[in-house]
Amino acid sequence: QALSEGAQVTKRHGNSPFSPVYEYEAFFQGKWTYFRLTAVTGHVFNRDFTEEYNDWRAHEPIELFQAPTELKESDSRNRMISHLRNEAKGCHGVVLW
């Protein structure tokens, strides 16, 4: 409500069961703008070593500084990546808090 400056706000469920979506229209930077707000729960991604380096005891510590890493979805139960992807469709921007 604080961001909507008194405009009517609708709340709905998105793809993530933990992050509702709020929508409203308000005057922003000189024009009427449709807003869609949502949130993330925890981290969206984790960075981890590739499988070859997952057993740290099998490598010298100095090797880990040059070891390849990869991004993985932090918690697939949150469905956060698909939630953000779906909510961003058709938007000029998505506000996260």
PDB file of C-alpha atoms in Angstrom:
ATOM      1  CA  GLN A   1       0.000   0.000   0.000  1.00  0.00           C
ATOM      2  CA  ALA A   2       2.843   2.394   0.751  1.00  0.00           C
ATOM      3  CA  LEU A   3       4.196   2.236  -2.797  1.00  0.00           C
ATOM      4  CA  SER A   4       0.794   2.514  -4.474  1.00  0.00           C
ATOM      5  CA  GLU A   5       0.090   5.973  -3.002  1.00  0.00           C
ATOM      6  CA  GLY A   6      -3.509   5.012  -2.281  1.00  0.00           C
ATOM      7  CA  ALA A   7      -4.252   3.284  -5.587  1.00  0.00           C
ATOM      8  CA  GLN A   8      -6.284   0.086  -5.546  1.00  0.00           C
ATOM      9  CA  VAL A   9      -3.934  -2.872  -5.168  1.00  0.00           C
ATOM     10  CA  THR A  10      -4.802  -6.416  -6.187  1.00  0.00           C
ATOM     11  CA  LYS A  11      -3.042  -9.423  -4.731  1.00  0.00           C
ATOM     12  CA  ARG A  12      -2.730 -12.781  -6.459  1.00  0.00           C
ATOM     13  CA  HIS A  13      -0.649 -15.927  -6.332  1.00  0.00           C
ATOM     14  CA  GLY A  14       2.217 -16.326  -8.768  1.00  0.00           C
ATOM     15  CA  ASN A  15       4.115 -19.437  -9.744  1.00  0.00           C
ATOM     16  CA  SER A  16       5.938 -19.535  -6.416  1.00  0.00           C
ATOM     17  CA  PRO A  17       3.768 -20.602  -3.485  1.00  0.00           C
ATOM     18  CA  PHE A  18       5.741 -18.271  -1.201  1.00  0.00           C
ATOM     19  CA  SER A  19       5.740 -14.997  -3.150  1.00  0.00           C
ATOM     20  CA  PRO A  20       2.444 -13.219  -3.798  1.00  0.00           C
ATOM     21  CA  VAL A  21       2.156 -10.683  -6.612  1.00  0.00           C
ATOM     22  CA  TYR A  22       0.696  -7.213  -6.070  1.00  0.00           C
ATOM     23  CA  GLU A  23      -0.540  -5.156  -9.018  1.00  0.00           C
ATOM     24  CA  TYR A  24      -1.666  -1.544  -9.290  1.00  0.00           C
ATOM     25  CA  GLU A  25      -1.577   1.521 -11.511  1.00  0.00           C
ATOM     26  CA  ALA A  26      -0.064   4.807 -10.429  1.00  0.00           C
ATOM     27  CA  PHE A  27       1.455   7.978 -11.817  1.00  0.00           C
ATOM     28  CA  PHE A  28       5.220   7.502 -12.201  1.00  0.00           C
ATOM     29  CA  GLN A  29       7.775   9.771 -13.897  1.00  0.00           C
ATOM     30  CA  GLY A  30       5.067  11.788 -15.612  1.00  0.00           C
ATOM     31  CA  LYS A  31       2.847   8.963 -16.903  1.00  0.00           C
ATOM     32  CA  TRP A  32       0.424   6.306 -15.743  1.00  0.00           C
ATOM     33  CA  THR A  33       2.264   3.075 -15.101  1.00  0.00           C
ATOM     34  CA  TYR A  34       1.127  -0.479 -14.395  1.00  0.00           C
ATOM     35  CA  PHE A  35       3.112  -1.942 -11.489  1.00  0.00           C
ATOM     36  CA  ARG A  36       3.655  -5.589 -10.622  1.00  0.00           C
ATOM     37  CA  LEU A  37       5.517  -6.243  -7.380  1.00  0.00           C
ATOM     38  CA  THR A  38       6.736  -9.516  -5.987  1.00  0.00           C
ATOM     39  CA  ALA A  39       9.487 -10.791  -3.733  1.00  0.00           C
ATOM     40  CA  VAL A  40      12.095 -13.481  -3.601  1.00  0.00           C
ATOM     41  CA  THR A  41      12.384 -15.842  -0.671  1.00  0.00           C
ATOM     42  CA  GLY A  42      15.989 -16.449   0.232  1.00  0.00           C
ATOM     43  CA  HIS A  43      18.595 -16.786  -2.466  1.00  0.00           C
ATOM     44  CA  VAL A  44      17.519 -17.403  -6.050  1.00  0.00           C
ATOM     45  CA  PHE A  45      20.820 -19.021  -7.093  1.00  0.00           C
ATOM     46  CA  ASN A  46      23.747 -20.715  -5.402  1.00  0.00           C
ATOM     47  CA  ARG A  47      27.194 -20.908  -6.931  1.00  0.00           C
ATOM     48  CA  ASP A  48      28.902 -24.245  -6.422  1.00  0.00           C
ATOM     49  CA  PHE A  49      31.860 -26.160  -7.753  1.00  0.00           C
ATOM     50  CA  THR A  50      31.199 -28.474 -10.678  1.00  0.00           C
ATOM     51  CA  GLU A  51      30.753 -32.128  -9.764  1.00  0.00           C
ATOM     52  CA  GLU A  52      34.433 -32.888 -10.354  1.00  0.00           C
ATOM     53  CA  TYR A  53      35.386 -30.524  -7.502  1.00  0.00           C
ATOM     54  CA  ASN A  54      32.518 -31.188  -5.097  1.00  0.00           C
ATOM     55  CA  ASP A  55      34.700 -33.373  -2.863  1.00  0.00           C
ATOM     56  CA  TRP A  56      37.037 -30.728  -1.526  1.00  0.00           C
ATOM     57  CA  ARG A  57      39.219 -33.340   0.188  1.00  0.00           C
ATOM     58  CA  ALA A  58      40.172 -34.779  -3.206  1.00  0.00           C
ATOM     59  CA  HIS A  59      41.898 -31.534  -4.258  1.00  0.00           C
ATOM     60  CA  GLU A  60      44.528 -29.236  -2.911  1.00  0.00           C
ATOM     61  CA  PRO A  61      42.978 -26.016  -1.530  1.00  0.00           C
ATOM     62  CA  ILE A  62      44.920 -23.906  -4.041  1.00  0.00           C
ATOM     63  CA  GLU A  63      43.205 -25.777  -6.903  1.00  0.00           C
ATOM     64  CA  LEU A  64      39.804 -24.556  -5.750  1.00  0.00           C
ATOM     65  CA  PHE A  65      40.690 -20.952  -6.556  1.00  0.00           C
ATOM     66  CA  GLN A  66      40.814 -21.882 -10.248  1.00  0.00           C
ATOM     67  CA  ALA A  67      38.158 -24.606 -10.204  1.00  0.00           C
ATOM     68  CA  PRO A  68      35.106 -24.138 -12.444  1.00  0.00           C
ATOM     69  CA  THR A  69      31.820 -23.217 -10.800  1.00  0.00           C
ATOM     70  CA  GLU A  70      28.199 -23.266 -11.880  1.00  0.00           C
ATOM     71  CA  LEU A  71      24.968 -21.555 -10.902  1.00  0.00           C
ATOM     72  CA  LYS A  72      22.212 -23.754  -9.532  1.00  0.00           C
ATOM     73  CA  GLU A  73      18.692 -22.916  -8.437  1.00  0.00           C
ATOM     74  CA  SER A  74      18.836 -22.415  -4.702  1.00  0.00           C
ATOM     75  CA  ASP A  75      15.643 -24.260  -3.764  1.00  0.00           C
ATOM     76  CA  SER A  76      13.501 -25.760  -6.525  1.00  0.00           C
ATOM     77  CA  ARG A  77      10.495 -25.994  -4.168  1.00  0.00           C
ATOM     78  CA  ASN A  78      10.212 -22.185  -4.292  1.00  0.00           C
ATOM     79  CA  ARG A  79       9.962 -22.217  -8.102  1.00  0.00           C
ATOM     80  CA  MET A  80      11.521 -18.761  -7.897  1.00  0.00           C
ATOM     81  CA  ILE A  81      13.204 -18.729 -11.318  1.00  0.00           C
ATOM     82  CA  SER A  82      10.003 -19.611 -13.159  1.00  0.00           C
ATOM     83  CA  HIS A  83       8.062 -17.222 -10.899  1.00  0.00           C
ATOM     84  CA  LEU A  84      10.296 -14.271 -11.807  1.00  0.00           C
ATOM     85  CA  ARG A  85      10.388 -15.263 -15.466  1.00  0.00           C
ATOM     86  CA  ASN A  86       6.569 -15.403 -15.637  1.00  0.00           C
ATOM     87  CA  GLU A  87       6.042 -12.147 -13.759  1.00  0.00           C
ATOM     88  CA  ALA A  88       8.566 -10.282 -15.912  1.00  0.00           C
ATOM     89  CA  LYS A  89       6.762 -11.156 -19.153  1.00  0.00           C
ATOM     90  CA  GLY A  90       5.232  -8.059 -20.687  1.00  0.00           C
ATOM     91  CA  CYS A  91       6.815  -5.737 -18.117  1.00  0.00           C
ATOM     92  CA  HIS A  92       9.293  -2.948 -18.511  1.00  0.00           C
ATOM     93  CA  GLY A  93      10.577  -3.786 -15.062  1.00  0.00           C
ATOM     94  CA  VAL A  94       9.865  -5.880 -11.986  1.00  0.00           C
ATOM     95  CA  VAL A  95      10.215  -4.463  -8.465  1.00  0.00           C
ATOM     96  CA  LEU A  96      11.529  -6.911  -5.875  1.00  0.00           C
ATOM     97  CA  TRP A  97      11.622  -6.333  -2.152  1.00  0.00           C
TER      98      TRP A  97
END
